[in-house]
PDB file of C-alpha atoms in Angstrom:
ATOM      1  CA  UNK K 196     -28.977 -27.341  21.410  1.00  0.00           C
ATOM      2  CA  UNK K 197     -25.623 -26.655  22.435  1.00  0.00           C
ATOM      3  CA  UNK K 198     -25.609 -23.922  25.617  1.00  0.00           C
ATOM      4  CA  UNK K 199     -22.618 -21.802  25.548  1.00  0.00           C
ATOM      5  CA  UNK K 200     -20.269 -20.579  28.459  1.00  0.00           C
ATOM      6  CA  UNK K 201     -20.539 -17.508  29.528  1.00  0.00           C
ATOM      7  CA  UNK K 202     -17.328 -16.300  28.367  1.00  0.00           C
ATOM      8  CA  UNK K 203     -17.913 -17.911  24.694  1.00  0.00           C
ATOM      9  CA  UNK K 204     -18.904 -15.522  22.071  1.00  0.00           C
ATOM     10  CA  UNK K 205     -20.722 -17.010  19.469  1.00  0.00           C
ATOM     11  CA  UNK K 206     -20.401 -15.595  15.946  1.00  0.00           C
ATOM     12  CA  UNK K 207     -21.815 -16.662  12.908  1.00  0.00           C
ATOM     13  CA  UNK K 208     -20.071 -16.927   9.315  1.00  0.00           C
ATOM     14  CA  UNK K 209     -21.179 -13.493   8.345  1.00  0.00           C
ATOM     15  CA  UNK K 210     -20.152 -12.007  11.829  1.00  0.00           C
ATOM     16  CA  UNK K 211     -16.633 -13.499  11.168  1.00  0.00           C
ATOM     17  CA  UNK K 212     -15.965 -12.123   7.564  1.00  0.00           C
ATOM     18  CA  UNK K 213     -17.064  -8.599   8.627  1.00  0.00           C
ATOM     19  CA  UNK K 214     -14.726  -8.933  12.012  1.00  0.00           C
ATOM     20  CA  UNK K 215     -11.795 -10.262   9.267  1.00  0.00           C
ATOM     21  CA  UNK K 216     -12.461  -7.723   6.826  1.00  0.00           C
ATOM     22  CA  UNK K 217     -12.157  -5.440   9.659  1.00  0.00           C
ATOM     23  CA  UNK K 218      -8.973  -6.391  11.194  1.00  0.00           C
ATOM     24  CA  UNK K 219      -7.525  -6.681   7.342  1.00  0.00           C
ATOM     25  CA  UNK K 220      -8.530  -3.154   6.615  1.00  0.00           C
ATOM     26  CA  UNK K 221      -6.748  -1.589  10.285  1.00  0.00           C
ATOM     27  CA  UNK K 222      -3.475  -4.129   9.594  1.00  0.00           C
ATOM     28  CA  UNK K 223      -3.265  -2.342   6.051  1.00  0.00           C
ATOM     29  CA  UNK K 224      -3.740   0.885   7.719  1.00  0.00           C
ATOM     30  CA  UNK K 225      -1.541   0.299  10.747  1.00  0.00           C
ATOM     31  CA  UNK K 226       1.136  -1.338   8.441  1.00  0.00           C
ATOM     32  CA  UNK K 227       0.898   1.637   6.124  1.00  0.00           C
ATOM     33  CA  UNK K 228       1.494   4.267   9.270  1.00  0.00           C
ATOM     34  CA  UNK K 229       4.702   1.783  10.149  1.00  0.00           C
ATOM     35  CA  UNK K 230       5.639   2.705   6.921  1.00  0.00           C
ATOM     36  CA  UNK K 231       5.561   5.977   6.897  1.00  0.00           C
ATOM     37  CA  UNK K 232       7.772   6.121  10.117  1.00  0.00           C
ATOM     38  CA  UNK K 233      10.501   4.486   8.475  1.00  0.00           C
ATOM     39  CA  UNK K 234      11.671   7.085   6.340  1.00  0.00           C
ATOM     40  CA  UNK K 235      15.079   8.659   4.695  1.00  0.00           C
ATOM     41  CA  UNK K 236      14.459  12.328   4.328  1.00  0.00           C
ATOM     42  CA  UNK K 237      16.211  13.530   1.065  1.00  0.00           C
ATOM     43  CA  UNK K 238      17.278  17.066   1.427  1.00  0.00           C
ATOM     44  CA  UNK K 239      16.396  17.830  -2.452  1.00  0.00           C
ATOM     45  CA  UNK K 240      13.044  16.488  -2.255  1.00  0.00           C
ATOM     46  CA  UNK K 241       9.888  17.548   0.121  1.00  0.00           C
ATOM     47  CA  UNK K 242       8.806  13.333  -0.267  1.00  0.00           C
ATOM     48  CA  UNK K 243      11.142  10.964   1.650  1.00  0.00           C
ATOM     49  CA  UNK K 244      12.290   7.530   0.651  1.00  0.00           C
ATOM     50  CA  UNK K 245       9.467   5.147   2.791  1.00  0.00           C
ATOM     51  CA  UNK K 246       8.216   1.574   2.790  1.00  0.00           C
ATOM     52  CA  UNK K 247       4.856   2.401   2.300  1.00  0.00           C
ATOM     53  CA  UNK K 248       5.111   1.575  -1.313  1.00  0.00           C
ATOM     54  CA  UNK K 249       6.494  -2.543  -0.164  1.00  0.00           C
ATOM     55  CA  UNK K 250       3.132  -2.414   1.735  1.00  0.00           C
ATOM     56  CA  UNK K 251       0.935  -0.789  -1.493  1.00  0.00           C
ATOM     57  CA  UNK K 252       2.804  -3.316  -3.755  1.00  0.00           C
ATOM     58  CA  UNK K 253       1.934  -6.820  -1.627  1.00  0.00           C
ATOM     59  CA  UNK K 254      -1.452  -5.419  -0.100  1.00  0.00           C
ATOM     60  CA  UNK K 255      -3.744  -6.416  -2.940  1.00  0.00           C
ATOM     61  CA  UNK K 256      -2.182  -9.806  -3.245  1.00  0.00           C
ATOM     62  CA  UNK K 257      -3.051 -10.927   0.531  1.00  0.00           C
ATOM     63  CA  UNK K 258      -5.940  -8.803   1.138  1.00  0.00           C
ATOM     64  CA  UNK K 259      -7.576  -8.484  -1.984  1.00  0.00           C
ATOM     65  CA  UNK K 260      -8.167  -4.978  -3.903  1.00  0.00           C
ATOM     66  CA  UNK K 261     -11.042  -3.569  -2.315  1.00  0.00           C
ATOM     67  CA  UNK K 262      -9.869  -4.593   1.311  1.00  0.00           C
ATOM     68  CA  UNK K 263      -6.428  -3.251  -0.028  1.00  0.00           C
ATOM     69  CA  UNK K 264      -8.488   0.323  -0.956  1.00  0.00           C
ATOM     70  CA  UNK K 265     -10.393   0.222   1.766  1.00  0.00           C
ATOM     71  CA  UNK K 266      -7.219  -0.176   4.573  1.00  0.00           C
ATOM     72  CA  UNK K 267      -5.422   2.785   2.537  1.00  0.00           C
ATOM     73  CA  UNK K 268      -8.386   5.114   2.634  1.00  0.00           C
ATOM     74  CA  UNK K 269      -8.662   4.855   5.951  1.00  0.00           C
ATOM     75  CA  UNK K 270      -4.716   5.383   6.261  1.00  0.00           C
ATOM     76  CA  UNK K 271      -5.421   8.693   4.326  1.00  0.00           C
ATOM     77  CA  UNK K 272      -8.471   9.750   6.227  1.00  0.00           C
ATOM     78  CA  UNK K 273      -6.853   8.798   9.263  1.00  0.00           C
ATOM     79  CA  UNK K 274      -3.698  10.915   8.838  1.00  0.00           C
ATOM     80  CA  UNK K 275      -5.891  13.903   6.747  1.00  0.00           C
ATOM     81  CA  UNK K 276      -7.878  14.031  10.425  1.00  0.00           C
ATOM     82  CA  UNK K 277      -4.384  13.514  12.627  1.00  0.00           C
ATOM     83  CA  UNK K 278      -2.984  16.331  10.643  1.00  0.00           C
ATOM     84  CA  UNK K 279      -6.273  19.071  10.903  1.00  0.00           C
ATOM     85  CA  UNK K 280      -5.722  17.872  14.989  1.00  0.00           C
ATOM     86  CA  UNK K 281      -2.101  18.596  14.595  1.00  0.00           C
ATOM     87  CA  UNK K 282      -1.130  15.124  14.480  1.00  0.00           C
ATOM     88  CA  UNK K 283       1.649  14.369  11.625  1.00  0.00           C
ATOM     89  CA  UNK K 284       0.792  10.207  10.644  1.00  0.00           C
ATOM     90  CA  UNK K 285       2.063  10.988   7.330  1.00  0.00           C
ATOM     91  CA  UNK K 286       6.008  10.734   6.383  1.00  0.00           C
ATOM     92  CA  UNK K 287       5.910  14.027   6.433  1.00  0.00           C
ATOM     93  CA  UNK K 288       3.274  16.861   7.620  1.00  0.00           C
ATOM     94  CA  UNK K 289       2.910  18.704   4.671  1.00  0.00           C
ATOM     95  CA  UNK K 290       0.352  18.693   1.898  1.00  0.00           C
ATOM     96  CA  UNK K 291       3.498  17.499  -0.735  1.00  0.00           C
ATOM     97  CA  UNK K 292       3.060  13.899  -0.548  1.00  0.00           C
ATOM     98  CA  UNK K 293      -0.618  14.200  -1.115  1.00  0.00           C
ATOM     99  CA  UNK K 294      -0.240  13.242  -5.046  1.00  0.00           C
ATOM    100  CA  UNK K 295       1.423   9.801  -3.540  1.00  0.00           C
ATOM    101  CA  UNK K 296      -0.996   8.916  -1.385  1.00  0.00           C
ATOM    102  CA  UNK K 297      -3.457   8.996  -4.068  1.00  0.00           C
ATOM    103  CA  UNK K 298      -1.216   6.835  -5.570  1.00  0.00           C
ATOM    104  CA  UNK K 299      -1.202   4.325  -3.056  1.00  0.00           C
ATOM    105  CA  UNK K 300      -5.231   4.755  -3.280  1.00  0.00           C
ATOM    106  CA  UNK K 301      -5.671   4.097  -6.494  1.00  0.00           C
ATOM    107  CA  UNK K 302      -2.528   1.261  -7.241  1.00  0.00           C
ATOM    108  CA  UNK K 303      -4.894  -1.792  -5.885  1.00  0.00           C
ATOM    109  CA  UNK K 304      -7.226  -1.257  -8.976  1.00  0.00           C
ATOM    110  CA  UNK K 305      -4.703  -0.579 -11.344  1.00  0.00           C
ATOM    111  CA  UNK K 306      -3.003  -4.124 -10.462  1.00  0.00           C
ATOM    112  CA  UNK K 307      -6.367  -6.094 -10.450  1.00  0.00           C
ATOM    113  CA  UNK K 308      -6.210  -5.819 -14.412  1.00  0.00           C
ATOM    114  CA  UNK K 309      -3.618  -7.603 -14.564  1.00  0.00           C
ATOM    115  CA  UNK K 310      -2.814 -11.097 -14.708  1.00  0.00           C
ATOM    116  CA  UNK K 311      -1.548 -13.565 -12.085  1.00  0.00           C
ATOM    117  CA  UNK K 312       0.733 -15.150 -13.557  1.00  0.00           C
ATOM    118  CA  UNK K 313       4.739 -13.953 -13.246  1.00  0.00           C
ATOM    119  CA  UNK K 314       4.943 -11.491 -15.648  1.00  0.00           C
ATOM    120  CA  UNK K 315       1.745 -10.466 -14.683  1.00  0.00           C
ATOM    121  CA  UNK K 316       2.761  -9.766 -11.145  1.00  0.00           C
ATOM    122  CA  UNK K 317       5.612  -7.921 -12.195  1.00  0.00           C
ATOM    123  CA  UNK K 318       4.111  -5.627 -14.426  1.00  0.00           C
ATOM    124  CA  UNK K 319       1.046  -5.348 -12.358  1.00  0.00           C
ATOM    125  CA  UNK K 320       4.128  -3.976  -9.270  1.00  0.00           C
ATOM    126  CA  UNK K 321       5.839  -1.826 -11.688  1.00  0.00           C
ATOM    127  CA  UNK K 322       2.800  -0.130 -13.085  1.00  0.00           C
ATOM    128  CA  UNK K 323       1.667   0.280  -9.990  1.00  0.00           C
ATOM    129  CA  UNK K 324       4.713   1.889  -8.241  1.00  0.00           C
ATOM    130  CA  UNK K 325       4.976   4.064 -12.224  1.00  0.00           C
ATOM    131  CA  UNK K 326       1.573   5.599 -10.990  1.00  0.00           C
ATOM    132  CA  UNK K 327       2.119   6.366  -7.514  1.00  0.00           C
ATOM    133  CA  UNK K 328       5.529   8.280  -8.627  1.00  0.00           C
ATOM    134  CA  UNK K 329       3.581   9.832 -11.530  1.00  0.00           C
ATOM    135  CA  UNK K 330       0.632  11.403  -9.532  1.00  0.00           C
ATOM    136  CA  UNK K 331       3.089  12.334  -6.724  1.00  0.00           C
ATOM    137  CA  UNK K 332       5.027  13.952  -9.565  1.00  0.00           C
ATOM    138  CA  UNK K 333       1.804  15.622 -10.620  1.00  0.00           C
ATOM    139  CA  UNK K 334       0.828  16.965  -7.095  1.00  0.00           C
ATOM    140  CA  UNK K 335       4.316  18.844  -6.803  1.00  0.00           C
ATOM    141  CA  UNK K 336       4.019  20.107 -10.129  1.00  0.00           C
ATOM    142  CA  UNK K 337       0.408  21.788  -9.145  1.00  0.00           C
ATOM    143  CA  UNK K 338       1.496  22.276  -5.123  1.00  0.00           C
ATOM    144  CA  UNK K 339       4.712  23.458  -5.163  1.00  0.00           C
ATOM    145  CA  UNK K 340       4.552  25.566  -8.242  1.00  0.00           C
ATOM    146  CA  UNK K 341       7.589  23.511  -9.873  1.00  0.00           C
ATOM    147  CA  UNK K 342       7.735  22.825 -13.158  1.00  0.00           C
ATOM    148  CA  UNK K 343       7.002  19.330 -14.693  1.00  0.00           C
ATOM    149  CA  UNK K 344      10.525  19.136 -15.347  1.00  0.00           C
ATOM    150  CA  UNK K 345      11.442  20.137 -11.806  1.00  0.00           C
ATOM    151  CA  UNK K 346       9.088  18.065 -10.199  1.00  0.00           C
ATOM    152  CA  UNK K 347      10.219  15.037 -12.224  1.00  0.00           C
ATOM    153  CA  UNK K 348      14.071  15.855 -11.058  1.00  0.00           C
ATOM    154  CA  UNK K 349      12.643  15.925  -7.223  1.00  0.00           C
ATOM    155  CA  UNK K 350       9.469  13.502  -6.753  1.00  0.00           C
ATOM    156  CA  UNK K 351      10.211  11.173  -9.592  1.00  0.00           C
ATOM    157  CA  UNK K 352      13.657  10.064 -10.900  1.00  0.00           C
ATOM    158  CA  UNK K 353      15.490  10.009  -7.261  1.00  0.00           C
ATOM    159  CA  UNK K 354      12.434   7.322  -6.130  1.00  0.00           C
ATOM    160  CA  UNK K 355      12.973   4.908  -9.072  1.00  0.00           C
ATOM    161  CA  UNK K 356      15.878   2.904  -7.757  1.00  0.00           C
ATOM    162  CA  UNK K 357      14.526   2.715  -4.936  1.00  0.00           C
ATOM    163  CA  UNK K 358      11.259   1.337  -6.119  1.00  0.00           C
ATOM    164  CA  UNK K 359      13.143  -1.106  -8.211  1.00  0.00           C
ATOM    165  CA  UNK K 360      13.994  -2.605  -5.250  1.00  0.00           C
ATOM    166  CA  UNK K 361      10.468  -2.238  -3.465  1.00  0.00           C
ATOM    167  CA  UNK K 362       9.323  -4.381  -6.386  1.00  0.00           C
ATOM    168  CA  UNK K 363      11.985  -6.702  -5.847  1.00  0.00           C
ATOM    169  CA  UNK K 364      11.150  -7.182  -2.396  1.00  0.00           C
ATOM    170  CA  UNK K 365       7.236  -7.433  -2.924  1.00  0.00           C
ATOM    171  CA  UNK K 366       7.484  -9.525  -5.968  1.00  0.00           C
ATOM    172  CA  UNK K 367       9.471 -11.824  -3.596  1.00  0.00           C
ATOM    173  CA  UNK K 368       7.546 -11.998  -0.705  1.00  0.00           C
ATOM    174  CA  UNK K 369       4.289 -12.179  -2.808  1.00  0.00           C
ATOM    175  CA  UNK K 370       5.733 -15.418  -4.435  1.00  0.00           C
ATOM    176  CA  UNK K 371       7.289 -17.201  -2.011  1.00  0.00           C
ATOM    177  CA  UNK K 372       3.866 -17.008   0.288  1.00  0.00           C
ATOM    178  CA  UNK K 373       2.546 -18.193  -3.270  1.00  0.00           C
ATOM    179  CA  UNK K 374       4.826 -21.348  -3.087  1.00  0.00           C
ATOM    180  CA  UNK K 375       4.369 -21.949   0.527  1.00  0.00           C
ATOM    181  CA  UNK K 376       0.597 -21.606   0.191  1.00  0.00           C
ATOM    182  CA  UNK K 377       0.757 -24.340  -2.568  1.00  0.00           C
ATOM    183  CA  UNK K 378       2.708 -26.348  -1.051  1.00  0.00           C
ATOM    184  CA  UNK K 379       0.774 -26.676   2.133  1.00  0.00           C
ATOM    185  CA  UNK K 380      -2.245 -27.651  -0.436  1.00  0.00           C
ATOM    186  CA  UNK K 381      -0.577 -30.053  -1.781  1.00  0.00           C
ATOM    187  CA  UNK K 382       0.629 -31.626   1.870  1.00  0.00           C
ATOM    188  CA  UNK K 383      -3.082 -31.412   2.748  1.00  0.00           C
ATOM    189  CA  UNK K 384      -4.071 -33.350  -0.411  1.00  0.00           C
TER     190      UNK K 384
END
């Protein structure tokens, strides 16, 4: 029997998954917070341009969709309870961008049906960043009174260039950590 140090910690296999699970789910959440702190307010629009979508888009590709879920619902519930104690952790501190963050909720399951190859990836980004516009759409629509049309003009259209480019940026990272991941197995082999 091995005695250990005082200042050892033993943990077993089980003890490390939950403390990795744990520290994947507050990165997402922390990342997602960064995020929303980097923002471009557009005067026409109560949502500003963020890069909370980049993290949505590469989350369920390193962490895995229900560690992805799990790290934006506490995001949410995080900045839900900031705001009720008058604490803004949201891009902004109204209810608007509510319809987007169920976006972000909801986009790891949406991209877990699809495949992983290329095209797969791609489509898997774009329909995911097509449903966090489209509920975000939705939410003005119902919150702010605005017609669909309206709320397309203001919480829709101006984002989708700028998603493009998320995608882009996501697709990228997620594939070259793909190649570098493979080719590390392969050095190992």
């Amino acid at each position: 029997m091995i005695k250990a140090s005082r200042y050892h910690i033993a943990a077993s296999g089980r003890d490390h998954a939950v403390i990795s699970a744990m520290a994947d789910v507050l990165g997402l959440a922390g990342l997602l917070f960064i995020g929303a702190q980097l923002r471009l307010p557009l005067p026409f629009s109560p949502a500003p341009f963020t890069l909370q979508v980049l993290v949505v888009l590469t989350a369920p590709y390193f962490l895995g969709r229900n560690r992805a879920t799990a790290g934006t619902a506490l995001f949410i519930l995080s900045g839900l309870g900031g705001h009720a104690a008058g604490i803004s952790l949201f891009s902004t501190a109204s209810g608007a961008t509510l319809g987007y963050l169920f976006g972000f909720l909801l986009t790891p399951w949406l991209m877990s049906f699809f495949s992983d190859t290329r095209k797969g990836t791609l489509a898997a980004m774009a329909s995911g960043s097509f449903m966090i516009l489209l509920l975000g759409t939705i939410w003005l629509h119902l919150f702010l009174g605005l017609s669909f049309s309206r709320a397309m003009l203001v919480g829709f259209l101006p984002f989708v260039a700028g998603d493009m480019v998320k995608i882009g940026l996501a697709y990228s990272i997620v594939s070259g950590c793909r190649r570098r991941s493979y080719a590390m197995a392969d050095e190992t082999l």
